[in-house]
């Protein structure tokens, strides 16, 4: 699909920015003299987000006489749920609108019919449509939307990142006659500088997302802030949440690997979502077990943290019950879990080999919690808690007796949920 308004890539995969039109621009030979470029180099550096950068850049363009009505930037990203981020700016609106596109978008019709696809596939290196010209082909559905908004001219360009990823940006005007050649040349001259500025922010966003995903939000932010030396960390108080899937080895025997992963993902989804929703920090998945904490700010905050962790446990069990109902209806085995709750002092920081670190918690309180969980099977309970944890929870927990725990000197008073009936070894969920 090529015509006078659609330019095909040359031999180089990178778009050629200095064309005859660029030569006609008063800022083409020295784009850094452009007021929008000056803003990117000076004030733009203070913008922490891509949204702030785009808003400021577009406003400077408009203030300096550029007839911009609509600006769009699409950036591919690394995120477990999001494939791309779309940033939308309009001259008559107060803020940049951020739209996330989930994985699978590239197989959907909205993308297959989009001009963006042609740039991603490197079939062209720009697309321009003079919408007010009766001879212009309306070969993309978005053109009808733009016409309804009053747009007269539309230009789509690639935004290549240093990783080799091709992102895209689009500008549109509502001025009769559309963009002039010098105006387009000016924008193309500014685009490399804008690309560098936005890539810095998007790389940081991706790094933050990946650290959140693999370490947890708090741990990820600590790493970004420089806590990366082995042994670096803090001593803190926390309510500890530890859960383990019972009978997983027997359950997974003979299952295809992808089915095992699907089962674990379903199970961990039930356990982790309530913890995160209530402000807890999921630190790690250990096989079929999960370790999480609810940090305690001070002595007055301990009761709140314990009650919140208990609420997360109840919600997790409710989610697991719903999952088990679906599994039972599908003729699949139900899942049994043991959850242990405790509170105490932990060491929170970097532990591991010099070049392979893990940001986690260690300490006697963590060890006691994992040993406490082993009582779940023995007592036919899904939730057990220490006395320290249960004391602020009042009637929400009931005593189950005192028990010896491996590696713990004194017998521990153990508590459970008063409304939970005994489930001895593999009872139905």
Short mmCIF file of C-alpha atoms in Angstrom, two decimals:
data_model
loop_
_atom_site.label_atom_id
_atom_site.label_comp_id
_atom_site.label_asym_id
_atom_site.label_seq_id
_atom_site.Cartn_x
_atom_site.Cartn_y
_atom_site.Cartn_z
CA UNK A 1 0.00 0.00 0.00
CA UNK A 2 2.03 2.96 -1.25
CA UNK A 3 1.18 6.30 -2.79
CA UNK A 4 2.38 9.88 -2.74
CA UNK A 5 1.47 10.15 0.93
CA UNK A 6 3.09 6.87 2.01
CA UNK A 7 6.88 6.68 2.01
CA UNK A 8 8.66 3.33 1.75
CA UNK A 9 11.73 2.48 3.82
CA UNK A 10 15.05 2.94 2.08
CA UNK A 11 17.83 0.33 2.32
CA UNK A 12 18.61 1.48 5.89
CA UNK A 13 16.01 0.38 8.46
CA UNK A 14 16.23 3.79 10.12
CA UNK A 15 14.08 6.56 8.61
CA UNK A 16 15.90 9.30 6.71
CA UNK A 17 15.10 12.51 8.58
CA UNK A 18 16.91 15.11 6.47
CA UNK A 19 14.93 15.42 3.25
CA UNK A 20 14.48 18.33 0.86
CA UNK A 21 11.57 19.42 3.05
CA UNK A 22 13.85 19.55 6.06
CA UNK A 23 16.25 21.81 4.21
CA UNK A 24 13.38 24.29 3.89
CA UNK A 25 12.88 24.52 7.63
CA UNK A 26 14.52 27.48 9.44
CA UNK A 27 15.41 25.16 12.34
CA UNK A 28 16.41 22.11 10.27
CA UNK A 29 20.11 22.91 10.24
CA UNK A 30 20.15 23.75 13.95
CA UNK A 31 17.16 22.04 15.57
CA UNK A 32 18.47 22.79 19.07
CA UNK A 33 17.71 26.47 18.43
CA UNK A 34 14.03 25.62 18.20
CA UNK A 35 12.09 26.76 21.32
CA UNK A 36 10.52 23.30 21.65
CA UNK A 37 13.99 21.75 21.51
CA UNK A 38 15.23 24.21 24.13
CA UNK A 39 12.36 23.15 26.38
CA UNK A 40 13.24 19.45 25.90
CA UNK A 41 16.89 20.12 26.77
CA UNK A 42 16.27 22.29 29.83
CA UNK A 43 12.80 22.19 31.42
CA UNK A 44 11.93 18.82 29.89
CA UNK A 45 14.71 17.18 31.90
CA UNK A 46 12.73 17.91 35.05
CA UNK A 47 9.73 15.89 33.83
CA UNK A 48 9.75 12.50 35.56
CA UNK A 49 7.12 10.87 33.38
CA UNK A 50 6.48 10.53 29.65
CA UNK A 51 3.07 12.11 30.23
CA UNK A 52 4.66 15.29 31.60
CA UNK A 53 7.24 15.34 28.83
CA UNK A 54 4.60 15.01 26.09
CA UNK A 55 2.33 17.64 27.63
CA UNK A 56 5.16 20.17 27.90
CA UNK A 57 6.57 19.44 24.45
CA UNK A 58 3.21 19.77 22.73
CA UNK A 59 2.38 23.01 24.54
CA UNK A 60 5.73 24.52 23.50
CA UNK A 61 5.06 23.55 19.90
CA UNK A 62 1.64 25.25 19.97
CA UNK A 63 3.00 28.33 21.78
CA UNK A 64 5.66 28.71 19.09
CA UNK A 65 3.10 28.70 16.26
CA UNK A 66 2.96 25.03 15.30
CA UNK A 67 -0.68 24.18 14.35
CA UNK A 68 -0.85 21.01 16.44
CA UNK A 69 -4.33 19.79 17.35
CA UNK A 70 -3.70 16.18 18.25
CA UNK A 71 -0.56 14.21 19.21
CA UNK A 72 -0.19 10.46 19.69
CA UNK A 73 2.71 8.26 20.79
CA UNK A 74 2.59 4.46 20.93
CA UNK A 75 5.39 2.70 22.81
CA UNK A 76 5.90 -1.04 23.01
CA UNK A 77 6.78 -2.14 26.51
CA UNK A 78 7.79 -5.08 28.73
CA UNK A 79 4.97 -5.82 31.14
CA UNK A 80 3.26 -9.08 32.14
CA UNK A 81 -0.14 -7.68 31.15
CA UNK A 82 0.53 -4.75 28.81
CA UNK A 83 2.00 -4.96 25.29
CA UNK A 84 2.01 -1.24 24.47
CA UNK A 85 1.24 2.15 25.99
CA UNK A 86 -0.61 4.81 24.01
CA UNK A 87 -0.21 8.49 24.96
CA UNK A 88 -2.92 10.82 23.59
CA UNK A 89 -2.72 14.65 23.72
CA UNK A 90 -5.29 17.16 22.42
CA UNK A 91 -4.84 20.94 22.31
CA UNK A 92 -8.23 21.53 23.97
CA UNK A 93 -7.78 19.04 26.83
CA UNK A 94 -6.01 19.45 30.14
CA UNK A 95 -3.89 16.31 30.35
CA UNK A 96 -2.34 13.43 28.47
CA UNK A 97 -4.52 10.32 28.30
CA UNK A 98 -2.69 7.02 28.80
CA UNK A 99 -4.21 3.89 27.23
CA UNK A 100 -2.74 0.43 27.87
CA UNK A 101 -3.02 -2.26 25.22
CA UNK A 102 -2.98 -5.83 26.52
CA UNK A 103 -1.06 -8.73 24.99
CA UNK A 104 -2.95 -10.08 22.02
CA UNK A 105 -3.64 -6.62 20.59
CA UNK A 106 -1.41 -7.39 17.61
CA UNK A 107 -3.81 -10.15 16.53
CA UNK A 108 -6.93 -7.99 16.90
CA UNK A 109 -8.66 -6.27 13.99
CA UNK A 110 -8.19 -2.80 15.48
CA UNK A 111 -4.43 -3.24 15.03
CA UNK A 112 -4.56 -5.15 11.75
CA UNK A 113 -6.54 -2.25 10.24
CA UNK A 114 -4.24 0.39 11.74
CA UNK A 115 -1.59 2.35 9.83
CA UNK A 116 0.73 1.65 12.78
CA UNK A 117 1.06 -1.96 11.61
CA UNK A 118 2.69 -0.85 8.36
CA UNK A 119 5.41 1.01 10.27
CA UNK A 120 5.95 -1.87 12.70
CA UNK A 121 6.41 -4.22 9.75
CA UNK A 122 8.81 -1.68 8.16
CA UNK A 123 6.75 -1.65 4.99
CA UNK A 124 6.73 2.17 5.00
CA UNK A 125 8.56 4.81 7.01
CA UNK A 126 5.80 7.39 7.10
CA UNK A 127 2.12 7.78 6.29
CA UNK A 128 0.44 11.10 5.55
CA UNK A 129 -3.22 11.66 4.81
CA UNK A 130 -4.55 15.11 3.82
CA UNK A 131 -8.01 14.42 5.18
CA UNK A 132 -9.69 17.52 3.77
CA UNK A 133 -8.55 16.62 0.23
CA UNK A 134 -11.42 14.76 -1.56
CA UNK A 135 -8.83 12.66 -3.42
CA UNK A 136 -7.30 11.28 -0.21
CA UNK A 137 -7.95 7.54 0.29
CA UNK A 138 -9.70 6.71 3.57
CA UNK A 139 -7.91 3.38 3.79
CA UNK A 140 -7.69 3.24 7.59
CA UNK A 141 -10.70 3.36 9.96
CA UNK A 142 -8.99 5.94 12.18
CA UNK A 143 -9.22 8.51 9.39
CA UNK A 144 -12.99 8.66 9.75
CA UNK A 145 -12.59 9.34 13.49
CA UNK A 146 -10.07 12.08 12.76
CA UNK A 147 -12.34 13.69 10.19
CA UNK A 148 -15.19 13.71 12.73
CA UNK A 149 -12.87 15.58 15.15
CA UNK A 150 -12.22 18.25 12.51
CA UNK A 151 -8.71 17.08 11.57
CA UNK A 152 -7.49 18.26 8.16
CA UNK A 153 -4.05 16.66 7.99
CA UNK A 154 -2.50 13.56 9.61
CA UNK A 155 1.13 12.36 9.71
CA UNK A 156 2.40 9.08 11.21
CA UNK A 157 6.14 8.56 11.77
CA UNK A 158 8.34 5.85 13.32
CA UNK A 159 10.03 6.44 16.67
CA UNK A 160 12.93 3.96 16.77
CA UNK A 161 14.45 3.20 20.18
CA UNK A 162 18.09 2.15 20.60
CA UNK A 163 16.88 -1.41 21.32
CA UNK A 164 15.72 -1.61 17.69
CA UNK A 165 12.05 -1.44 18.66
CA UNK A 166 9.96 0.63 16.27
CA UNK A 167 7.42 2.77 18.12
CA UNK A 168 5.21 5.35 16.42
CA UNK A 169 4.05 8.93 16.75
CA UNK A 170 1.29 10.79 14.94
CA UNK A 171 0.52 14.50 14.65
CA UNK A 172 -2.68 16.02 13.34
CA UNK A 173 -3.89 19.56 12.69
CA UNK A 174 -7.36 21.08 12.30
CA UNK A 175 -6.09 24.11 10.37
CA UNK A 176 -7.52 24.50 6.87
CA UNK A 177 -4.86 23.53 4.36
CA UNK A 178 -3.09 21.23 6.81
CA UNK A 179 0.62 21.28 7.63
CA UNK A 180 3.09 23.16 5.46
CA UNK A 181 6.30 21.53 4.23
CA UNK A 182 8.47 23.64 6.61
CA UNK A 183 6.24 22.67 9.56
CA UNK A 184 6.62 18.98 8.81
CA UNK A 185 10.36 19.45 8.35
CA UNK A 186 10.50 21.21 11.70
CA UNK A 187 8.73 18.38 13.49
CA UNK A 188 10.98 15.77 11.87
CA UNK A 189 14.00 17.77 12.96
CA UNK A 190 12.75 17.76 16.57
CA UNK A 191 11.79 14.09 16.57
CA UNK A 192 15.25 12.59 17.29
CA UNK A 193 15.66 14.80 20.37
CA UNK A 194 12.15 13.99 21.56
CA UNK A 195 12.82 10.28 20.99
CA UNK A 196 15.91 10.35 23.21
CA UNK A 197 13.99 12.15 25.95
CA UNK A 198 10.99 9.82 25.90
CA UNK A 199 13.12 6.66 25.63
CA UNK A 200 14.92 7.55 28.87
CA UNK A 201 11.60 7.75 30.71
CA UNK A 202 10.15 4.62 29.13
CA UNK A 203 13.28 2.58 29.89
CA UNK A 204 12.99 3.69 33.51
CA UNK A 205 9.28 2.81 33.51
CA UNK A 206 10.09 -0.65 32.12
CA UNK A 207 12.86 -1.18 34.68
CA UNK A 208 10.49 -0.19 37.49
CA UNK A 209 7.77 -2.50 36.12
CA UNK A 210 10.14 -5.46 35.83
CA UNK A 211 11.50 -4.93 39.34
CA UNK A 212 7.94 -4.65 40.67
CA UNK A 213 7.04 -7.85 38.84
CA UNK A 214 10.01 -9.93 39.95
CA UNK A 215 10.86 -8.42 43.35
CA UNK A 216 7.67 -6.68 44.53
CA UNK A 217 6.98 -2.94 44.57
CA UNK A 218 8.83 -1.94 47.75
CA UNK A 219 11.83 -4.18 47.08
CA UNK A 220 11.96 -3.02 43.46
CA UNK A 221 11.96 0.65 44.46
CA UNK A 222 14.72 0.02 47.02
CA UNK A 223 16.87 -1.58 44.32
CA UNK A 224 16.21 1.36 41.95
CA UNK A 225 17.26 3.73 44.74
CA UNK A 226 20.63 2.00 45.03
CA UNK A 227 20.25 -0.75 47.64
CA UNK A 228 22.10 -3.27 45.47
CA UNK A 229 25.10 -4.28 47.60
CA UNK A 230 25.15 -7.75 49.11
CA UNK A 231 24.20 -7.50 52.76
CA UNK A 232 22.57 -4.09 52.38
CA UNK A 233 19.18 -3.98 54.08
CA UNK A 234 17.18 -2.93 57.08
CA UNK A 235 15.78 -4.55 60.19
CA UNK A 236 12.05 -4.09 60.33
CA UNK A 237 8.89 -5.41 61.95
CA UNK A 238 6.30 -7.13 59.78
CA UNK A 239 3.29 -9.39 59.77
CA UNK A 240 4.40 -12.48 57.83
CA UNK A 241 2.14 -14.41 55.45
CA UNK A 242 3.37 -17.81 54.25
CA UNK A 243 1.34 -20.32 52.27
CA UNK A 244 2.08 -23.71 50.78
CA UNK A 245 0.09 -25.89 48.38
CA UNK A 246 -0.54 -29.30 49.90
CA UNK A 247 -0.06 -32.49 47.88
CA UNK A 248 1.39 -30.64 44.89
CA UNK A 249 3.89 -33.38 43.96
CA UNK A 250 1.19 -36.05 43.70
CA UNK A 251 -1.21 -33.62 42.02
CA UNK A 252 1.25 -32.62 39.29
CA UNK A 253 2.54 -36.11 38.58
CA UNK A 254 1.74 -37.04 35.00
CA UNK A 255 0.54 -33.51 34.14
CA UNK A 256 1.95 -31.78 31.06
CA UNK A 257 4.38 -28.96 32.02
CA UNK A 258 2.11 -26.24 30.62
CA UNK A 259 -0.80 -27.56 32.69
CA UNK A 260 1.38 -27.51 35.83
CA UNK A 261 2.31 -23.88 35.16
CA UNK A 262 -1.35 -23.03 34.56
CA UNK A 263 -2.34 -24.68 37.86
CA UNK A 264 0.35 -22.80 39.80
CA UNK A 265 -0.59 -19.51 38.17
CA UNK A 266 -4.26 -20.00 39.12
CA UNK A 267 -3.30 -20.89 42.70
CA UNK A 268 -0.80 -18.04 43.15
CA UNK A 269 -3.32 -15.63 41.62
CA UNK A 270 -5.75 -16.52 44.41
CA UNK A 271 -3.09 -16.08 47.09
CA UNK A 272 -1.22 -13.01 45.87
CA UNK A 273 -4.02 -10.73 44.66
CA UNK A 274 -5.58 -10.10 48.14
CA UNK A 275 -2.14 -9.54 49.68
CA UNK A 276 -1.21 -6.92 47.10
CA UNK A 277 -4.66 -5.30 47.14
CA UNK A 278 -4.38 -4.76 50.90
CA UNK A 279 -0.89 -3.25 50.82
CA UNK A 280 1.20 -6.36 51.42
CA UNK A 281 4.42 -7.18 49.61
CA UNK A 282 4.77 -10.55 47.86
CA UNK A 283 8.49 -11.28 48.15
CA UNK A 284 8.91 -14.63 46.47
CA UNK A 285 7.42 -17.83 45.13
CA UNK A 286 9.30 -20.91 46.28
CA UNK A 287 8.09 -23.86 44.23
CA UNK A 288 4.46 -24.06 45.32
CA UNK A 289 4.90 -21.77 48.35
CA UNK A 290 4.57 -17.98 48.67
CA UNK A 291 6.17 -15.60 51.16
CA UNK A 292 4.73 -12.13 51.77
CA UNK A 293 4.94 -9.42 54.42
CA UNK A 294 2.84 -6.54 55.69
CA UNK A 295 5.39 -3.98 56.97
CA UNK A 296 4.74 -2.49 60.43
CA UNK A 297 5.56 1.21 60.73
CA UNK A 298 5.77 1.36 64.56
CA UNK A 299 4.42 -0.28 67.72
CA UNK A 300 1.00 1.32 67.22
CA UNK A 301 0.81 -0.12 63.71
CA UNK A 302 1.20 -3.81 64.67
CA UNK A 303 -2.52 -4.41 65.29
CA UNK A 304 -3.43 -2.93 61.91
CA UNK A 305 -0.87 -5.05 60.05
CA UNK A 306 -2.03 -8.28 61.72
CA UNK A 307 -5.71 -7.64 61.06
CA UNK A 308 -4.93 -6.72 57.45
CA UNK A 309 -2.89 -9.88 56.89
CA UNK A 310 -5.75 -11.95 58.35
CA UNK A 311 -8.22 -10.23 56.02
CA UNK A 312 -5.92 -11.07 53.09
CA UNK A 313 -5.84 -14.72 54.18
CA UNK A 314 -9.63 -14.88 54.34
CA UNK A 315 -9.96 -13.33 50.88
CA UNK A 316 -7.34 -15.70 49.48
CA UNK A 317 -9.24 -18.71 50.81
CA UNK A 318 -12.49 -17.39 49.35
CA UNK A 319 -10.80 -17.01 45.96
CA UNK A 320 -9.39 -20.53 46.24
CA UNK A 321 -12.84 -21.89 47.08
CA UNK A 322 -14.19 -20.30 43.90
CA UNK A 323 -11.31 -21.74 41.89
CA UNK A 324 -11.96 -25.18 43.38
CA UNK A 325 -15.63 -24.94 42.46
CA UNK A 326 -14.66 -24.37 38.84
CA UNK A 327 -12.11 -27.18 38.95
CA UNK A 328 -14.64 -29.56 40.45
CA UNK A 329 -17.16 -28.74 37.73
CA UNK A 330 -14.44 -29.40 35.14
CA UNK A 331 -13.69 -32.79 36.72
CA UNK A 332 -10.29 -31.66 38.04
CA UNK A 333 -8.77 -32.23 41.48
CA UNK A 334 -9.30 -29.44 44.01
CA UNK A 335 -6.42 -27.60 45.69
CA UNK A 336 -5.60 -27.61 49.40
CA UNK A 337 -3.48 -24.89 50.98
CA UNK A 338 -1.93 -24.15 54.34
CA UNK A 339 -1.48 -20.52 55.45
CA UNK A 340 0.69 -19.50 58.41
CA UNK A 341 0.57 -16.03 59.98
CA UNK A 342 3.08 -14.57 62.40
CA UNK A 343 4.60 -11.21 63.32
CA UNK A 344 8.11 -10.29 64.36
CA UNK A 345 11.40 -8.67 63.42
CA UNK A 346 12.99 -9.56 60.08
CA UNK A 347 16.09 -8.62 58.12
CA UNK A 348 14.91 -7.15 54.80
CA UNK A 349 17.58 -6.79 52.14
CA UNK A 350 20.06 -8.26 49.65
CA UNK A 351 21.15 -11.83 50.24
CA UNK A 352 22.99 -14.22 47.93
CA UNK A 353 26.12 -14.62 45.83
CA UNK A 354 28.18 -11.56 44.79
CA UNK A 355 26.65 -11.49 41.30
CA UNK A 356 23.28 -13.16 41.99
CA UNK A 357 21.27 -11.48 44.72
CA UNK A 358 17.78 -11.93 46.10
CA UNK A 359 15.89 -9.15 47.89
CA UNK A 360 13.96 -10.93 50.63
CA UNK A 361 13.44 -11.33 54.38
CA UNK A 362 15.24 -13.67 56.75
CA UNK A 363 15.30 -14.21 60.49
CA UNK A 364 13.88 -16.28 63.31
CA UNK A 365 10.38 -14.91 62.71
CA UNK A 366 10.41 -16.15 59.10
CA UNK A 367 11.71 -19.58 60.14
CA UNK A 368 9.00 -19.89 62.79
CA UNK A 369 6.31 -18.98 60.24
CA UNK A 370 7.38 -21.70 57.78
CA UNK A 371 7.45 -24.30 60.57
CA UNK A 372 4.07 -23.12 61.80
CA UNK A 373 2.56 -23.81 58.37
CA UNK A 374 3.40 -27.51 58.72
CA UNK A 375 0.78 -27.71 61.47
CA UNK A 376 -1.98 -27.00 58.94
CA UNK A 377 -1.98 -30.59 57.71
CA UNK A 378 -1.60 -32.02 61.21
CA UNK A 379 -4.53 -29.99 62.55
CA UNK A 380 -6.71 -30.21 59.44
CA UNK A 381 -6.71 -26.41 59.22
CA UNK A 382 -6.12 -24.06 56.32
CA UNK A 383 -4.99 -21.15 58.52
CA UNK A 384 -2.84 -21.22 61.66
CA UNK A 385 -1.32 -18.25 63.49
CA UNK A 386 1.05 -17.55 66.34
CA UNK A 387 -0.09 -16.02 69.62
CA UNK A 388 1.76 -12.79 68.81
CA UNK A 389 -0.20 -12.51 65.59
CA UNK A 390 -3.56 -13.59 66.99
CA UNK A 391 -3.61 -11.34 70.06
CA UNK A 392 -4.67 -8.15 68.19
CA UNK A 393 -7.24 -10.08 66.13
CA UNK A 394 -9.50 -10.82 69.14
CA UNK A 395 -12.46 -13.08 68.47
CA UNK A 396 -11.43 -13.50 64.85
CA UNK A 397 -9.06 -16.24 66.01
CA UNK A 398 -9.48 -19.11 68.43
CA UNK A 399 -6.83 -21.11 70.39
CA UNK A 400 -5.93 -24.58 69.12
CA UNK A 401 -3.36 -25.54 71.79
CA UNK A 402 0.40 -25.51 72.28
CA UNK A 403 2.67 -27.37 69.89
CA UNK A 404 6.34 -28.24 69.45
CA UNK A 405 7.88 -26.80 66.28
CA UNK A 406 11.14 -28.14 64.75
CA UNK A 407 14.07 -25.87 65.64
CA UNK A 408 12.01 -23.77 68.08
CA UNK A 409 12.97 -24.16 71.75
CA UNK A 410 9.63 -23.66 73.44
CA UNK A 411 6.17 -24.98 72.53
CA UNK A 412 4.13 -22.35 70.71
CA UNK A 413 0.51 -21.36 71.31
CA UNK A 414 -1.29 -21.78 68.01
CA UNK A 415 -4.54 -20.17 66.85
CA UNK A 416 -6.96 -20.76 63.97
CA UNK A 417 -10.13 -19.39 62.43
CA UNK A 418 -13.18 -20.05 64.64
CA UNK A 419 -15.44 -20.62 61.63
CA UNK A 420 -13.13 -23.12 59.94
CA UNK A 421 -14.01 -26.78 60.35
CA UNK A 422 -11.32 -29.42 60.58
CA UNK A 423 -10.11 -30.78 57.22
CA UNK A 424 -7.99 -33.80 57.96
CA UNK A 425 -5.55 -34.71 55.18
CA UNK A 426 -6.98 -33.79 51.86
CA UNK A 427 -10.56 -32.99 52.79
CA UNK A 428 -12.56 -31.18 50.12
CA UNK A 429 -11.88 -27.49 49.70
#
